[in-house]
XYZ file of C-alpha atoms in Angstrom:
396
model
C 24.840 29.706 -12.352
C 21.654 31.026 -13.891
C 18.907 33.091 -12.293
C 15.412 31.712 -12.565
C 12.519 33.561 -14.142
C 10.625 32.773 -10.965
C 13.491 32.891 -8.479
C 11.725 32.371 -5.146
C 9.205 29.779 -3.862
C 5.669 30.594 -2.730
C 6.359 29.620 0.906
C 9.675 30.489 2.522
C 11.224 30.574 5.978
C 11.524 34.029 7.515
C 14.829 35.805 7.229
C 15.687 34.673 3.704
C 15.180 36.796 0.614
C 17.958 35.932 -1.848
C 16.990 34.621 -5.260
C 17.398 30.886 -5.699
C 19.978 29.577 -8.147
C 19.639 27.021 -10.909
C 22.434 24.508 -11.322
C 23.092 21.164 -12.976
C 23.225 18.153 -10.676
C 26.507 17.024 -12.191
C 28.162 20.290 -11.115
C 27.758 19.422 -7.451
C 27.171 15.671 -7.262
C 29.010 12.524 -8.358
C 26.691 9.631 -9.223
C 28.610 6.492 -8.283
C 27.646 3.228 -9.959
C 26.827 0.156 -7.925
C 28.237 -3.271 -8.714
C 26.588 -5.560 -11.263
C 26.149 -9.127 -10.040
C 25.485 -12.286 -11.977
C 22.974 -14.662 -10.387
C 25.789 -17.089 -9.597
C 27.586 -14.456 -7.514
C 24.574 -13.836 -5.258
C 24.725 -16.022 -2.152
C 22.092 -17.168 0.320
C 24.440 -16.243 3.169
C 27.489 -14.030 3.324
C 29.287 -11.101 4.935
C 27.367 -8.293 3.185
C 23.799 -7.939 2.034
C 23.407 -6.927 -1.612
C 20.905 -4.051 -1.799
C 18.729 -4.224 -4.920
C 15.875 -1.993 -6.103
C 13.278 -4.574 -5.033
C 14.488 -4.481 -1.439
C 13.089 -0.951 -1.065
C 9.491 -1.237 -2.253
C 8.730 -4.954 -2.419
C 9.398 -8.087 -0.441
C 12.233 -9.226 -2.700
C 14.524 -11.653 -0.910
C 17.929 -10.514 0.269
C 21.057 -11.922 -1.315
C 24.574 -11.762 0.080
C 28.197 -11.422 -1.023
C 31.586 -12.070 0.572
C 33.428 -9.824 -1.880
C 35.653 -7.081 -0.467
C 35.226 -4.034 -2.701
C 36.379 -0.436 -2.870
C 34.553 1.738 -0.350
C 32.466 3.496 -3.009
C 30.651 0.225 -3.723
C 29.176 0.116 -0.198
C 26.197 2.030 1.144
C 26.553 3.050 4.772
C 24.004 4.443 7.172
C 23.075 7.985 6.100
C 24.185 7.651 2.469
C 22.002 9.242 -0.209
C 21.093 6.742 -2.924
C 19.157 6.999 -6.159
C 17.159 4.217 -7.808
C 17.509 4.673 -11.559
C 15.912 1.534 -13.050
C 12.262 0.386 -12.964
C 11.550 2.400 -9.802
C 12.848 5.944 -9.567
C 13.795 8.357 -6.884
C 16.053 9.055 -3.907
C 16.442 7.054 -0.716
C 18.495 7.782 2.396
C 19.908 4.470 3.575
C 19.422 4.036 7.336
C 20.447 0.443 7.947
C 23.579 -1.681 8.127
C 26.439 -1.477 5.642
C 25.514 -3.133 2.332
C 26.808 -3.510 -1.201
C 24.498 -1.587 -3.490
C 23.525 -3.086 -6.818
C 24.191 -1.715 -10.299
C 20.672 -0.244 -10.641
C 21.367 2.130 -7.746
C 23.646 5.176 -7.629
C 25.301 6.480 -4.497
C 25.368 10.278 -4.523
C 28.583 11.911 -3.351
C 28.076 15.643 -2.864
C 31.216 17.514 -3.917
C 30.036 21.016 -2.991
C 30.146 21.776 0.737
C 27.442 24.394 0.190
C 24.847 21.783 -0.812
C 22.851 20.122 1.982
C 22.290 16.375 1.572
C 18.851 16.524 3.186
C 17.831 19.412 0.929
C 19.053 17.594 -2.183
C 17.180 14.460 -1.150
C 13.968 16.467 -0.751
C 14.413 18.263 -4.086
C 14.938 14.912 -5.834
C 11.578 13.804 -4.417
C 9.927 16.798 -6.101
C 11.570 15.710 -9.365
C 10.389 12.085 -9.334
C 7.330 12.533 -11.527
C 9.039 14.931 -13.934
C 11.975 12.651 -14.536
C 9.702 9.789 -15.544
C 8.987 11.772 -18.698
C 12.667 11.491 -19.631
C 13.184 7.760 -19.164
C 14.655 5.304 -21.642
C 14.084 1.647 -22.501
C 11.075 -0.598 -22.953
C 11.829 -3.882 -21.186
C 13.497 -2.040 -18.303
C 12.699 1.650 -18.064
C 15.649 3.634 -16.737
C 17.325 7.026 -16.402
C 20.794 7.462 -17.863
C 23.667 8.812 -15.844
C 24.449 11.493 -18.428
C 20.846 12.687 -18.331
C 20.653 13.053 -14.571
C 24.025 14.808 -14.444
C 22.689 17.425 -16.880
C 19.416 17.766 -14.989
C 18.858 21.283 -13.651
C 17.846 21.765 -10.030
C 16.930 24.818 -7.989
C 18.664 25.656 -4.746
C 18.792 28.542 -2.269
C 22.381 29.889 -2.083
C 22.217 30.095 1.710
C 23.190 26.739 3.270
C 21.188 27.521 6.409
C 18.006 27.889 4.358
C 18.714 24.560 2.653
C 19.165 22.917 6.040
C 15.934 24.381 7.380
C 14.020 23.059 4.370
C 15.651 19.640 4.653
C 15.032 19.414 8.402
C 11.399 20.500 7.966
C 10.662 17.725 5.500
C 12.629 15.160 7.502
C 10.480 15.923 10.527
C 7.383 15.620 8.341
C 8.656 12.307 6.916
C 9.341 11.018 10.426
C 5.797 11.929 11.469
C 4.355 10.192 8.401
C 6.470 7.112 9.127
C 5.221 7.099 12.742
C 1.593 7.222 11.627
C 2.260 4.514 9.026
C 3.680 2.270 11.764
C 0.596 2.921 13.911
C -1.654 2.008 10.979
C 0.348 -1.139 10.258
C 0.147 -2.073 13.948
C -3.646 -1.719 13.948
C -3.946 -3.891 10.842
C -1.626 -6.482 12.363
C -3.616 -6.342 15.594
C -6.833 -7.097 13.734
C -5.200 -9.979 11.920
C -4.113 -11.410 15.262
C -7.564 -11.016 16.817
C -9.165 -12.700 13.794
C -6.918 -15.689 14.359
C -7.622 -15.807 18.095
C -11.319 -14.905 18.321
C -12.626 -17.405 15.763
C -12.258 -21.190 16.147
C -10.076 -23.004 13.688
C -11.685 -25.371 11.213
C -13.438 -28.247 12.974
C -12.976 -26.583 16.392
C -15.821 -25.245 18.517
C -14.185 -22.794 20.930
C -11.941 -19.800 20.120
C -8.659 -19.216 21.936
C -9.690 -15.685 22.909
C -13.243 -14.846 23.868
C -15.297 -11.813 24.840
C -16.220 -11.740 28.530
C -19.327 -13.397 30.009
C -19.661 -16.049 27.311
C -18.891 -19.742 27.616
C -19.740 -23.037 25.974
C -19.060 -24.395 22.523
C -19.927 -22.597 19.328
C -22.448 -24.323 17.103
C -21.215 -26.096 13.985
C -23.334 -25.073 11.013
C -23.085 -25.578 7.271
C -23.042 -22.479 5.097
C -26.091 -23.808 3.273
C -28.060 -23.697 6.534
C -27.003 -20.098 7.202
C -27.149 -18.455 3.792
C -29.449 -18.486 0.810
C -29.180 -16.959 -2.645
C -31.583 -14.261 -3.805
C -32.173 -12.670 -7.199
C -34.321 -9.550 -7.005
C -34.325 -7.640 -10.333
C -36.107 -4.697 -11.997
C -34.539 -1.931 -9.883
C -32.847 0.033 -12.678
C -33.332 3.333 -10.821
C -30.809 2.369 -8.126
C -27.049 3.083 -8.356
C -24.829 0.429 -9.920
C -22.399 -1.180 -7.467
C -19.052 -2.866 -8.034
C -17.409 -5.481 -5.845
C -14.120 -4.969 -4.038
C -12.640 -7.121 -1.315
C -11.140 -4.286 0.708
C -14.099 -1.878 0.600
C -16.946 -4.314 -0.072
C -19.649 -3.138 -2.465
C -19.060 0.412 -3.658
C -20.751 2.697 -6.150
C -19.337 2.069 -9.608
C -19.024 5.799 -10.284
C -16.672 6.085 -7.274
C -13.992 3.697 -8.508
C -12.508 6.064 -11.079
C -12.891 3.649 -13.986
C -15.326 4.360 -16.786
C -16.990 0.973 -17.223
C -19.388 0.876 -20.166
C -22.725 -0.885 -19.806
C -26.052 -0.829 -21.572
C -28.582 1.031 -19.433
C -31.354 -1.103 -20.933
C -29.733 -4.143 -19.330
C -29.956 -2.612 -15.836
C -33.369 -4.192 -15.345
C -31.538 -7.542 -15.171
C -29.134 -6.348 -12.494
C -29.626 -7.798 -9.009
C -30.669 -5.820 -5.954
C -28.147 -5.643 -3.099
C -29.114 -4.409 0.373
C -26.957 -3.417 3.359
C -25.703 -6.467 5.251
C -25.868 -8.814 2.262
C -22.900 -10.445 0.540
C -22.024 -10.554 -3.134
C -20.003 -13.500 -4.423
C -17.958 -12.010 -7.230
C -15.389 -13.502 -9.572
C -12.076 -12.728 -7.885
C -11.572 -15.514 -5.389
C -7.848 -14.743 -5.094
C -9.043 -11.668 -3.151
C -11.617 -13.628 -1.193
C -14.620 -13.295 -3.465
C -17.149 -12.221 -0.797
C -17.943 -8.506 -0.761
C -20.098 -7.186 2.075
C -22.438 -4.316 1.252
C -22.885 -1.172 3.319
C -25.290 0.353 0.819
C -28.291 -0.360 -1.391
C -27.801 -0.702 -5.131
C -27.777 -3.115 -8.038
C -24.953 -5.244 -9.387
C -24.062 -7.537 -12.261
C -26.379 -10.499 -12.897
C -23.205 -12.633 -13.079
C -22.790 -12.229 -9.321
C -24.488 -14.272 -6.607
C -26.270 -12.390 -3.809
C -26.381 -13.958 -0.343
C -28.798 -13.261 2.478
C -29.618 -15.067 5.719
C -32.187 -17.826 6.099
C -32.760 -16.781 9.709
C -31.803 -13.107 10.113
C -32.740 -13.135 13.791
C -29.983 -15.682 14.495
C -27.231 -13.935 12.554
C -25.427 -10.615 12.927
C -24.324 -9.478 9.497
C -21.189 -7.658 10.674
C -20.068 -10.812 12.483
C -20.244 -12.761 9.220
C -18.507 -9.900 7.428
C -15.439 -10.547 9.574
C -15.673 -14.285 8.953
C -16.100 -14.211 5.179
C -13.482 -11.523 4.504
C -10.812 -12.929 6.835
C -7.495 -14.337 5.546
C -8.368 -17.660 7.201
C -11.562 -18.005 5.176
C -9.876 -16.877 1.959
C -7.383 -19.698 2.474
C -10.247 -22.171 2.932
C -11.719 -21.111 -0.419
C -8.859 -22.882 -2.183
C -10.627 -26.178 -1.522
C -13.832 -25.214 -3.362
C -12.827 -22.816 -6.145
C -12.324 -23.677 -9.788
C -11.370 -22.068 -13.085
C -8.146 -20.468 -14.299
C -8.943 -16.949 -15.566
C -8.944 -13.841 -13.347
C -8.899 -15.848 -10.163
C -11.282 -18.715 -9.672
C -15.042 -18.940 -9.711
C -16.932 -19.709 -6.520
C -19.945 -21.966 -6.693
C -22.637 -21.418 -4.059
C -23.353 -25.144 -4.167
C -19.741 -25.841 -3.138
C -19.643 -22.979 -0.648
C -22.827 -24.272 1.010
C -20.982 -27.467 2.052
C -18.431 -25.588 4.170
C -18.837 -25.808 7.935
C -18.622 -22.787 10.229
C -18.605 -22.404 13.975
C -20.969 -19.700 15.194
C -21.818 -18.422 18.691
C -25.110 -17.113 19.971
C -26.506 -13.957 18.407
C -25.576 -11.972 21.558
C -21.954 -13.070 21.334
C -21.972 -12.294 17.606
C -23.045 -8.751 18.461
C -20.230 -8.364 20.992
C -17.625 -9.668 18.550
C -18.879 -7.508 15.678
C -18.908 -4.417 17.952
C -15.315 -5.127 18.973
C -14.130 -5.358 15.379
C -16.201 -2.348 14.368
C -14.373 -0.258 16.973
C -11.052 -1.610 15.725
C -12.040 -0.733 12.145
C -13.086 2.754 13.250
C -9.690 3.318 14.888
C -7.979 2.059 11.743
C -10.024 4.420 9.572
C -9.165 7.374 11.829
C -5.484 6.476 11.610
C -5.713 6.022 7.833
C -7.310 9.460 7.496
C -4.585 11.067 9.618
C -1.932 9.463 7.447
C -3.591 10.560 4.207
C -3.882 14.139 5.482
C -0.190 14.196 6.372
C 0.755 12.854 2.939
C -1.439 15.491 1.286
C 0.094 18.168 3.510
C 3.578 17.084 2.480
C 2.602 17.200 -1.190
C 1.265 20.730 -0.774
C 4.466 21.865 0.940
C 6.591 20.239 -1.753
C 4.686 22.185 -4.387
C 4.962 25.506 -2.580
C 8.392 25.424 -0.892
C 10.279 24.680 -4.094
C 10.421 26.529 -7.387
């Protein structure tokens, strides 16, 4: 064991004052290799699921195996795992018994004075640092010999380790709870979008706001929207299009996009409530604007032929919904960076629309749902930031 130059963290639980120790992971932990599978060995059905790296962070399909292996090749509930290829970092497995793949290690702690929950949390603090020591080009990875020699810091008192581990587990559980609430709100909106707008060629939604009846009016997009091209507003901020956030200031996206300021006179004016048809139809292609600014002359700006008959936030929900994005497949063309959207083709699409009063009610409902989602998103982001701050200050 070696003493650290800076032997204590900034924030510490009361009652502990001993200097932390520095050890090598391989002194206390065995890193057990998973089993390598050929594609032919992976089954569509079988006794055991085969846990691969993609099953943690993506929607990779599950494969199965009927092989009976030595116990060290299985991951059971509560086991500490480590992803060492492509994606990096620790995971505590909390599901059914599985066979873990070759690109995953199972960590067997050999020292009874090392807390599993503490070690898991320390490995999280090491995730970004270890990326600087990776190998390979086609598949970036960490070698077993490297991680065994990796030095980690640990309080000698097991109780202090357990307190730290329990603290971060409780924080992780709270973050997971808020993530589930956020996911539920997003799923709820998706469901309401499917229920509160008629399907193509239908005139009445399945779910309706109270005090409204009768069929919605079938209207072509070309009778609702018109294109505008108002230039010579170079003094206004430049906007960029995004499907999730709509039109946003270009200087807020964190990318330094070069453009000739002399060309700004040719940029098109965008006002709140208008749409911009941009060039990424795989994301939807219709960005709603909350703000005033100018945008690329390559984009098409949409406004309403009869503003008094249309509520902009109602159409925002329509033209950014997954249902509408799916409909765009019938009118888009091109092969690079998504597909281009022609206003002439878009204008032929039919939409069902209610009265302006019902539009207001629907838009108000979704605005409240969006507000709740934003509040939940902010809570989640604050918790994640809080965790990051604690990770930086409760470890050496």
